[in-house]
mmCIF file of C-alpha atoms in Angstrom:
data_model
loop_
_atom_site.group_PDB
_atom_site.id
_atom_site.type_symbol
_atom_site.label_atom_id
_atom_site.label_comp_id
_atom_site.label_asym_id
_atom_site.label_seq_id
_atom_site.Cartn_x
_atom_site.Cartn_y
_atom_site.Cartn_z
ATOM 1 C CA UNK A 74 0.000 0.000 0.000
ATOM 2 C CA UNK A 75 1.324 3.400 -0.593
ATOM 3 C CA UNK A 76 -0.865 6.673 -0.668
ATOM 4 C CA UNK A 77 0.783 10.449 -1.668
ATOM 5 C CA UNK A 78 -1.343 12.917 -0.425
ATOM 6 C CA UNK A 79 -1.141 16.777 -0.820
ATOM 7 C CA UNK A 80 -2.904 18.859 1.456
ATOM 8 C CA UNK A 81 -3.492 22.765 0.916
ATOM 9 C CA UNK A 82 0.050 23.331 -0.812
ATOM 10 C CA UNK A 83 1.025 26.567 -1.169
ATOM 11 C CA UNK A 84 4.047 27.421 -3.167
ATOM 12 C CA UNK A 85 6.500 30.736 -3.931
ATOM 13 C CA UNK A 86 9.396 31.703 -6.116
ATOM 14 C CA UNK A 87 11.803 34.475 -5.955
ATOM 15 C CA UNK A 88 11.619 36.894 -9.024
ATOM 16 C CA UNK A 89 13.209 40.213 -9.763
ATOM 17 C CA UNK A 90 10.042 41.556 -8.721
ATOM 18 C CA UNK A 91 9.567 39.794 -5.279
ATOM 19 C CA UNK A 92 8.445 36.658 -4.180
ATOM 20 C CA UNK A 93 5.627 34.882 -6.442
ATOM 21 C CA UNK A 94 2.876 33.286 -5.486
ATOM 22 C CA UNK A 95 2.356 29.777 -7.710
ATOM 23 C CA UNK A 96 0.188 26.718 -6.055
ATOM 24 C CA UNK A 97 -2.433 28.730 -4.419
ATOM 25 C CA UNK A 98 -3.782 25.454 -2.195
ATOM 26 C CA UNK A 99 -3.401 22.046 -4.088
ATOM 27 C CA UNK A 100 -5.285 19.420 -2.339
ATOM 28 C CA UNK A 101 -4.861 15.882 -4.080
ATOM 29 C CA UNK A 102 -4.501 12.034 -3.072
ATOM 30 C CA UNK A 103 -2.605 9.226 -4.942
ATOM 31 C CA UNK A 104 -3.322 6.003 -3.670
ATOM 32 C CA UNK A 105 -1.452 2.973 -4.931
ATOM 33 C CA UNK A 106 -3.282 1.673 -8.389
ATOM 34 C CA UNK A 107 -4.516 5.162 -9.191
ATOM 35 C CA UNK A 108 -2.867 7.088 -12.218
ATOM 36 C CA UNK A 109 -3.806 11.023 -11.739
ATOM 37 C CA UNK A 110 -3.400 13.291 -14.733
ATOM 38 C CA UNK A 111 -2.967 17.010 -14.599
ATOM 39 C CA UNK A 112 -3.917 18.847 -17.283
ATOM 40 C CA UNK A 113 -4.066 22.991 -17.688
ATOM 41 C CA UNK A 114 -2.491 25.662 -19.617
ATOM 42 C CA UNK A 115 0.893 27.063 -19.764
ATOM 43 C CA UNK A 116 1.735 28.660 -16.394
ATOM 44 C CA UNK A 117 -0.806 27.087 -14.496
ATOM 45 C CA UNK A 118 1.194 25.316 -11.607
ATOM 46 C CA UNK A 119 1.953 21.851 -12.928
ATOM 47 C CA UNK A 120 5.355 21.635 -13.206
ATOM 48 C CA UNK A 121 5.972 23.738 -9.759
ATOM 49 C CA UNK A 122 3.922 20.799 -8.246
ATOM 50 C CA UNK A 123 6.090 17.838 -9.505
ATOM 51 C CA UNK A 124 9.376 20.190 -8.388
ATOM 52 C CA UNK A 125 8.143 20.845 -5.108
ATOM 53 C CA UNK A 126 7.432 17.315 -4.117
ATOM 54 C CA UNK A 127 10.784 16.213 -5.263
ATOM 55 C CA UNK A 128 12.510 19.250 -3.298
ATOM 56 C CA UNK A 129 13.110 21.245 -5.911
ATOM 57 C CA UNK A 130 15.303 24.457 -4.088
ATOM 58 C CA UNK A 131 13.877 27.300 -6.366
ATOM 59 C CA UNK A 132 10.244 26.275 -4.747
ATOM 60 C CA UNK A 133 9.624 27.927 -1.330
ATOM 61 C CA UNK A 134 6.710 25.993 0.732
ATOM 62 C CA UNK A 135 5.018 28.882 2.793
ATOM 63 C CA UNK A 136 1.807 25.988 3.583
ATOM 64 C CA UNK A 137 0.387 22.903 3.119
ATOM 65 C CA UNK A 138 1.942 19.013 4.176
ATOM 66 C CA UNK A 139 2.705 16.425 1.474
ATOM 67 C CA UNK A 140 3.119 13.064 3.215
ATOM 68 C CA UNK A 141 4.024 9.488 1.709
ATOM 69 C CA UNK A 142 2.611 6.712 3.649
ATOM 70 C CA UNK A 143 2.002 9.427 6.148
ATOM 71 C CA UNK A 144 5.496 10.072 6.763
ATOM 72 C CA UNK A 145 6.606 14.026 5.918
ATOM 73 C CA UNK A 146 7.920 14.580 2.655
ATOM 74 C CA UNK A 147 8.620 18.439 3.318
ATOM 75 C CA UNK A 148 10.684 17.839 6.039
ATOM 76 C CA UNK A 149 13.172 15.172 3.660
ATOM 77 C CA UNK A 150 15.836 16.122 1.924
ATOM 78 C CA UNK A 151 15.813 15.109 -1.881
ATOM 79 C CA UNK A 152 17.473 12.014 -1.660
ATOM 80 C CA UNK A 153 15.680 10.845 1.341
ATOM 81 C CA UNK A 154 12.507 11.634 -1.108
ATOM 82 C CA UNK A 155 14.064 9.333 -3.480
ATOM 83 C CA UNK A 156 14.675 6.578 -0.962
ATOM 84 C CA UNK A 157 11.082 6.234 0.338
ATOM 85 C CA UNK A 158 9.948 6.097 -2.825
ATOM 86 C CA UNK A 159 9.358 9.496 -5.278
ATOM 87 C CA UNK A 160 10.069 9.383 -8.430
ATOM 88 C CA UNK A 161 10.238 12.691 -10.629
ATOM 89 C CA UNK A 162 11.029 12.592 -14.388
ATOM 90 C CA UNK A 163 11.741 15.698 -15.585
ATOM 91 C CA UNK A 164 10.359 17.696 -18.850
ATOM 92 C CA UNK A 165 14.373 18.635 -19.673
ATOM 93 C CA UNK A 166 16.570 15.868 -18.352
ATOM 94 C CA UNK A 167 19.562 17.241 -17.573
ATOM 95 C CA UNK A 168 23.218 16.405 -18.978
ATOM 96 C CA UNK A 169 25.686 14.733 -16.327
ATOM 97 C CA UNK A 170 29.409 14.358 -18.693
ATOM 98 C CA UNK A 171 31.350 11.944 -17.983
ATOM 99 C CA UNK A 172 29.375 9.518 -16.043
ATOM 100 C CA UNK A 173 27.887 6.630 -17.492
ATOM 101 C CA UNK A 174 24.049 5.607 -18.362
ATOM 102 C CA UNK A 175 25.245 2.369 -16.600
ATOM 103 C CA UNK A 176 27.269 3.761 -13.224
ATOM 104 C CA UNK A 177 24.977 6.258 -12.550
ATOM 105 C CA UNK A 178 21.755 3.799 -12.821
ATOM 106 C CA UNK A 179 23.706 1.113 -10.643
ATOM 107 C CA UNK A 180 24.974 3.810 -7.908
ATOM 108 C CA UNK A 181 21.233 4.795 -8.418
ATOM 109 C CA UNK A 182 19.843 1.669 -7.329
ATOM 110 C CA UNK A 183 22.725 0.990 -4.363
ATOM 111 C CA UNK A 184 21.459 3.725 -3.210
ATOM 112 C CA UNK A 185 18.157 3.640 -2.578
ATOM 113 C CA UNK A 186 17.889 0.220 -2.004
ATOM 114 C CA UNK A 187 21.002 0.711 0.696
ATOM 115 C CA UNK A 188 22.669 -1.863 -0.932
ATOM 116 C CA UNK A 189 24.547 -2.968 -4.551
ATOM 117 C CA UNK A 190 23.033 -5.094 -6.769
ATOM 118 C CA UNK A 191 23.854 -8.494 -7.800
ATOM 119 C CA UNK A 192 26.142 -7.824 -10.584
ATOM 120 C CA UNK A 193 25.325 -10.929 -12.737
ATOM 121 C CA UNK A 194 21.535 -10.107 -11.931
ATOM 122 C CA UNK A 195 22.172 -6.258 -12.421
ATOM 123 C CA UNK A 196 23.709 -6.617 -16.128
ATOM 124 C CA UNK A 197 20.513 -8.802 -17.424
ATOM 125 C CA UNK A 198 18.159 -6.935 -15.952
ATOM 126 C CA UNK A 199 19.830 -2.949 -17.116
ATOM 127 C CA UNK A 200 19.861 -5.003 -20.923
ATOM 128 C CA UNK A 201 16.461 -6.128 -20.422
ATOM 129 C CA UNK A 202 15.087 -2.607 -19.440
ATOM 130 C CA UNK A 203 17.041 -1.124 -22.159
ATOM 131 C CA UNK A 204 15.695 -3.807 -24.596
ATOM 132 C CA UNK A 205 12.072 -2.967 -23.823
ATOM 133 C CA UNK A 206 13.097 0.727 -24.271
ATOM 134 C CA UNK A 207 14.212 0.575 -28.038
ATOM 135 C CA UNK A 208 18.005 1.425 -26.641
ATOM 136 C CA UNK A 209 20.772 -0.100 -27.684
ATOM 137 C CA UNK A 210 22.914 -2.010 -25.336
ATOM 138 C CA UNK A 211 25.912 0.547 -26.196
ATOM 139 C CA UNK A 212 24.017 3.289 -24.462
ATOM 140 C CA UNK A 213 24.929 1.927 -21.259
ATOM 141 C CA UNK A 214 28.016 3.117 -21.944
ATOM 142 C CA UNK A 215 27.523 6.635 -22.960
ATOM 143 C CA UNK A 216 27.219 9.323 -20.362
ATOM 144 C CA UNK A 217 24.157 10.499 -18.957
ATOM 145 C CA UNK A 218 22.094 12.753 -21.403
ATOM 146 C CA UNK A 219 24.861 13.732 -23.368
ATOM 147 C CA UNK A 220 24.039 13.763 -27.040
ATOM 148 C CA UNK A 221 20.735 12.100 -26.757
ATOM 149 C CA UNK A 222 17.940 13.340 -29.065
ATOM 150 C CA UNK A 223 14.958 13.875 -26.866
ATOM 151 C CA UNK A 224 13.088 10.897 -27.292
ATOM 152 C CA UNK A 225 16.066 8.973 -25.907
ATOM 153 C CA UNK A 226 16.087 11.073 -22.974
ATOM 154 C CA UNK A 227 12.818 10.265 -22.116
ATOM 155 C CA UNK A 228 13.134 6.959 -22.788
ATOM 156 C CA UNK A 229 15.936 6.576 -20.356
ATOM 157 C CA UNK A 230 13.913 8.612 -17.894
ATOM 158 C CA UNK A 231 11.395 5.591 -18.029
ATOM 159 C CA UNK A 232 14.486 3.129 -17.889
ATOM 160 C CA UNK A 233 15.105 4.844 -14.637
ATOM 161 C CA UNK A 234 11.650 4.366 -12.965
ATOM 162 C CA UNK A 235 11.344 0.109 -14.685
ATOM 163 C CA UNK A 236 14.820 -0.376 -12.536
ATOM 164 C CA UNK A 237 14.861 2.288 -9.350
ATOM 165 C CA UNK A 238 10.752 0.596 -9.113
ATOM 166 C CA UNK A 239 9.676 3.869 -6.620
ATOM 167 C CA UNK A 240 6.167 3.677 -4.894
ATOM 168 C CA UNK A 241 4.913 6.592 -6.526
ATOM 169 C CA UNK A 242 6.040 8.078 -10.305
ATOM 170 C CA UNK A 243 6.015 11.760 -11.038
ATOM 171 C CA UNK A 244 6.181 12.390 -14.934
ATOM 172 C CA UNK A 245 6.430 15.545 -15.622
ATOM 173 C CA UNK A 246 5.385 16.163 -19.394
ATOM 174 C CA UNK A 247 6.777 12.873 -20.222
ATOM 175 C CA UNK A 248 5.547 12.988 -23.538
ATOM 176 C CA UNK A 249 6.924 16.632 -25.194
ATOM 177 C CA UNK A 250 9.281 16.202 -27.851
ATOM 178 C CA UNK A 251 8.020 12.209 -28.763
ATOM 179 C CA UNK A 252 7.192 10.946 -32.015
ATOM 180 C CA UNK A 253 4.677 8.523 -32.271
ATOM 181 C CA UNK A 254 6.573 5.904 -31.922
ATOM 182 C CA UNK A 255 8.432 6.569 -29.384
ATOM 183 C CA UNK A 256 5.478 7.606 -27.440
ATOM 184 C CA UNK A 257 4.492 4.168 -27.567
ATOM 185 C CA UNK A 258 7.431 2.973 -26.049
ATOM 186 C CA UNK A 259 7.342 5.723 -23.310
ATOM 187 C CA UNK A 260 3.560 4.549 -22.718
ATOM 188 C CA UNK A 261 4.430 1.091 -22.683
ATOM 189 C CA UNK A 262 7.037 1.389 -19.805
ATOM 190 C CA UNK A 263 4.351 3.445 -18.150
ATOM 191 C CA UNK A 264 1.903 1.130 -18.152
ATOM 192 C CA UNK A 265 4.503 -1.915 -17.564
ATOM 193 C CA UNK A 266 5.264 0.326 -13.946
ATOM 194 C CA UNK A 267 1.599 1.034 -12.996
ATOM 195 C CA UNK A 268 0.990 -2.715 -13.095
ATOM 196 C CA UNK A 269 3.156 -3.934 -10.380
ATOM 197 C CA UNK A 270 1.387 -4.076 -6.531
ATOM 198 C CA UNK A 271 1.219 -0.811 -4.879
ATOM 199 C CA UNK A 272 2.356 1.996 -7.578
ATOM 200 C CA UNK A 273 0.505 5.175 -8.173
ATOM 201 C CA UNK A 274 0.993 7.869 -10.997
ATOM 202 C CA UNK A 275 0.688 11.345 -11.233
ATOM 203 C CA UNK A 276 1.149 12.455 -14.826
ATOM 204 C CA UNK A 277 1.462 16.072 -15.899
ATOM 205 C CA UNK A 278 0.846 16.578 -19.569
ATOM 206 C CA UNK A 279 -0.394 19.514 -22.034
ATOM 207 C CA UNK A 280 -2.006 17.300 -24.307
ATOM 208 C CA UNK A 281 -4.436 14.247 -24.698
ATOM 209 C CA UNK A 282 -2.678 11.692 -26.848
ATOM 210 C CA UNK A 283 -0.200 10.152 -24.276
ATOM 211 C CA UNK A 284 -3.599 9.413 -22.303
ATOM 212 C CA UNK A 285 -4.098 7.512 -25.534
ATOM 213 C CA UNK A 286 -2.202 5.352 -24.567
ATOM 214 C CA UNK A 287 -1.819 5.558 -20.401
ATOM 215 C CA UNK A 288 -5.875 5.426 -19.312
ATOM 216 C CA UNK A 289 -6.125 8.286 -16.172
ATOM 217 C CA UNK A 290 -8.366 6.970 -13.392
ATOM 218 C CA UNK A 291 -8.349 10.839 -12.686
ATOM 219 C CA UNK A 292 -7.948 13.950 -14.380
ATOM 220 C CA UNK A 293 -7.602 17.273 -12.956
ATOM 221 C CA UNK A 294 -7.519 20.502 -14.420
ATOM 222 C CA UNK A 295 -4.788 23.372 -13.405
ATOM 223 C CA UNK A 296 -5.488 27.472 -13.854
ATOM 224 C CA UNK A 297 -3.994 29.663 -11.892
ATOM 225 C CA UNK A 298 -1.869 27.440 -9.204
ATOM 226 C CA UNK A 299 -5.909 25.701 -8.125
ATOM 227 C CA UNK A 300 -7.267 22.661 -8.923
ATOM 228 C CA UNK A 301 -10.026 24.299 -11.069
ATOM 229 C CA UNK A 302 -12.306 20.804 -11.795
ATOM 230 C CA UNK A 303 -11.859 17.469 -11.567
ATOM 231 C CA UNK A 304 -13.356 14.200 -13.356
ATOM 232 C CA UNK A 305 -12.705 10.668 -14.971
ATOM 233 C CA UNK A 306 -10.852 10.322 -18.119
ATOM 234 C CA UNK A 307 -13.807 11.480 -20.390
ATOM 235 C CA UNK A 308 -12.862 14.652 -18.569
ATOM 236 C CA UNK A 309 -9.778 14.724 -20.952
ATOM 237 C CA UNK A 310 -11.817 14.416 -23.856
ATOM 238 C CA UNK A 311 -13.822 17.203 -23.261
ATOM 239 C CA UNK A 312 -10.359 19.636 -22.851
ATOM 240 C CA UNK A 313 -9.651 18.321 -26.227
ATOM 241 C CA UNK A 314 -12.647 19.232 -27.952
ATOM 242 C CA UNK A 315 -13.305 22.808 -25.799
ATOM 243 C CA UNK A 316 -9.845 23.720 -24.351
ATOM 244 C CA UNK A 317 -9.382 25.383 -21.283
ATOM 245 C CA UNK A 318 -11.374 28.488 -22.108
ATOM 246 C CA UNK A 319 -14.036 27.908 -19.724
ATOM 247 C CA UNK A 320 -11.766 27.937 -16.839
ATOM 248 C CA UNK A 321 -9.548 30.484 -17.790
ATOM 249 C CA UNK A 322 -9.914 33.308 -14.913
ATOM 250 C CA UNK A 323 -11.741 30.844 -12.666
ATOM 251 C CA UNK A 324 -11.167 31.261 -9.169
ATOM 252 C CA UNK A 325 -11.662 28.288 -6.612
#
């Protein structure tokens, strides 16, 4: 059982014009088996959500708890985040020269678990993941992020969460920059996660056709830092056909 739950967040950032107000109260709960997408325009708060929960340090809590399993996330640092069992993959993975797809997954994994993993066991199971994610074995050997297109970036992002197996995945617009096939790849390793015991999913996208593909038990609807509606998947559906121009301005 694992259950992320978000209570009243409230979220600033420092700008050249004082500090900003973003997530203006974001109540929301993940239980295990549920996969939550967040939908909304440009601007609207998603993004600052996922970075907050992983401990992003541009993001300034001023209220609200986030707990996992009812233990404080707020009061973790990042990696202790990562060891009870977030996940965040980013929109822009960033570049790490010089270390390798392989070291840093394997450190990755000693880490969190608290200890290495069988090497034999390790190998087969990095060139199975990588299999399943249309990479060649060679990339293993390449250095984190460096020189991959972007669908290979977010590919590997999904390599990450098949191996590191967290309790709860944050994908933050997972999907920008796939083609079509590579979408369904991304998807695929989605959907491969969300099926193990225990795993929930909050998924933060702009558009509908990654939910194609990954069914939302949930879909919420960002403007202005507020959860402005909320609904099953047909909910998704209807922001394709209308937009978000009925919520625009609202105020919750």
């Amino acid at each position: 059982m694992s259950t992320l739950e978000i209570k009243d967040l409230r979220v600033q950032v420092n700008t050249e014009d004082g500090p900003k107000e973003i997530l203006k109260g974001v109540t929301l709960t993940i239980n295990d088996g549920e996969t939550h997408a967040i939908m909304g325009p440009n601007g609207s708060g998603k993004s600052t959500l996922a970075y907050s929960i992983a401990g992003h340090p541009r993001y300034e809590i001023t209220g609200g708890t986030v707990t996992l399993d009812g233990e404080d996330v707020l009061a973790m640092t990042v990696d202790e985040r990562a060891r009870a069992g977030l996940f965040l993959a980013m929109q822009y993975p960033v570049e790490v020269p010089g270390v390798s797809v392989a070291n840093f997954l394997r450190t990755a994994k000693t880490a969190i678990d608290g200890e290495a993993p069988k090497l034999r066991t390790w190998v087969k199971d990095v060139n199975a993941v990588m299999d399943r994610m249309n990479l060649d074995a060679s990339f293993s050997q390449r250095s984190v992020n460096e020189g991959f297109s972007g669908g290979e970036k977010k590919r590997h992002e999904i390599a990450q969460l098949d191996l590191l197996d967290p309790k709860v995945a944050v994908l933050d617009e997972t999907d920008s920059g796939l083609d079509i096939d590579a979408l369904k790849v991304v998807s695929e390793g989605v959907n491969r996660f969300r099926e193990r015991e225990g795993k929930g999913v909050l998924l933060i996208t702009h558009y509908t056709r990654i939910l194609r593909y990954i069914k939302p038990d949930f879909v919420h609807v960002f403007v202005d830092g507020r959860v402005a509606d909320e609904g099953g998947a047909e909910l998704a559906d209807e922001l394709e056909a209308n937009g978000y121009e009925k919520y625009v301005g609202t105020k919750v």
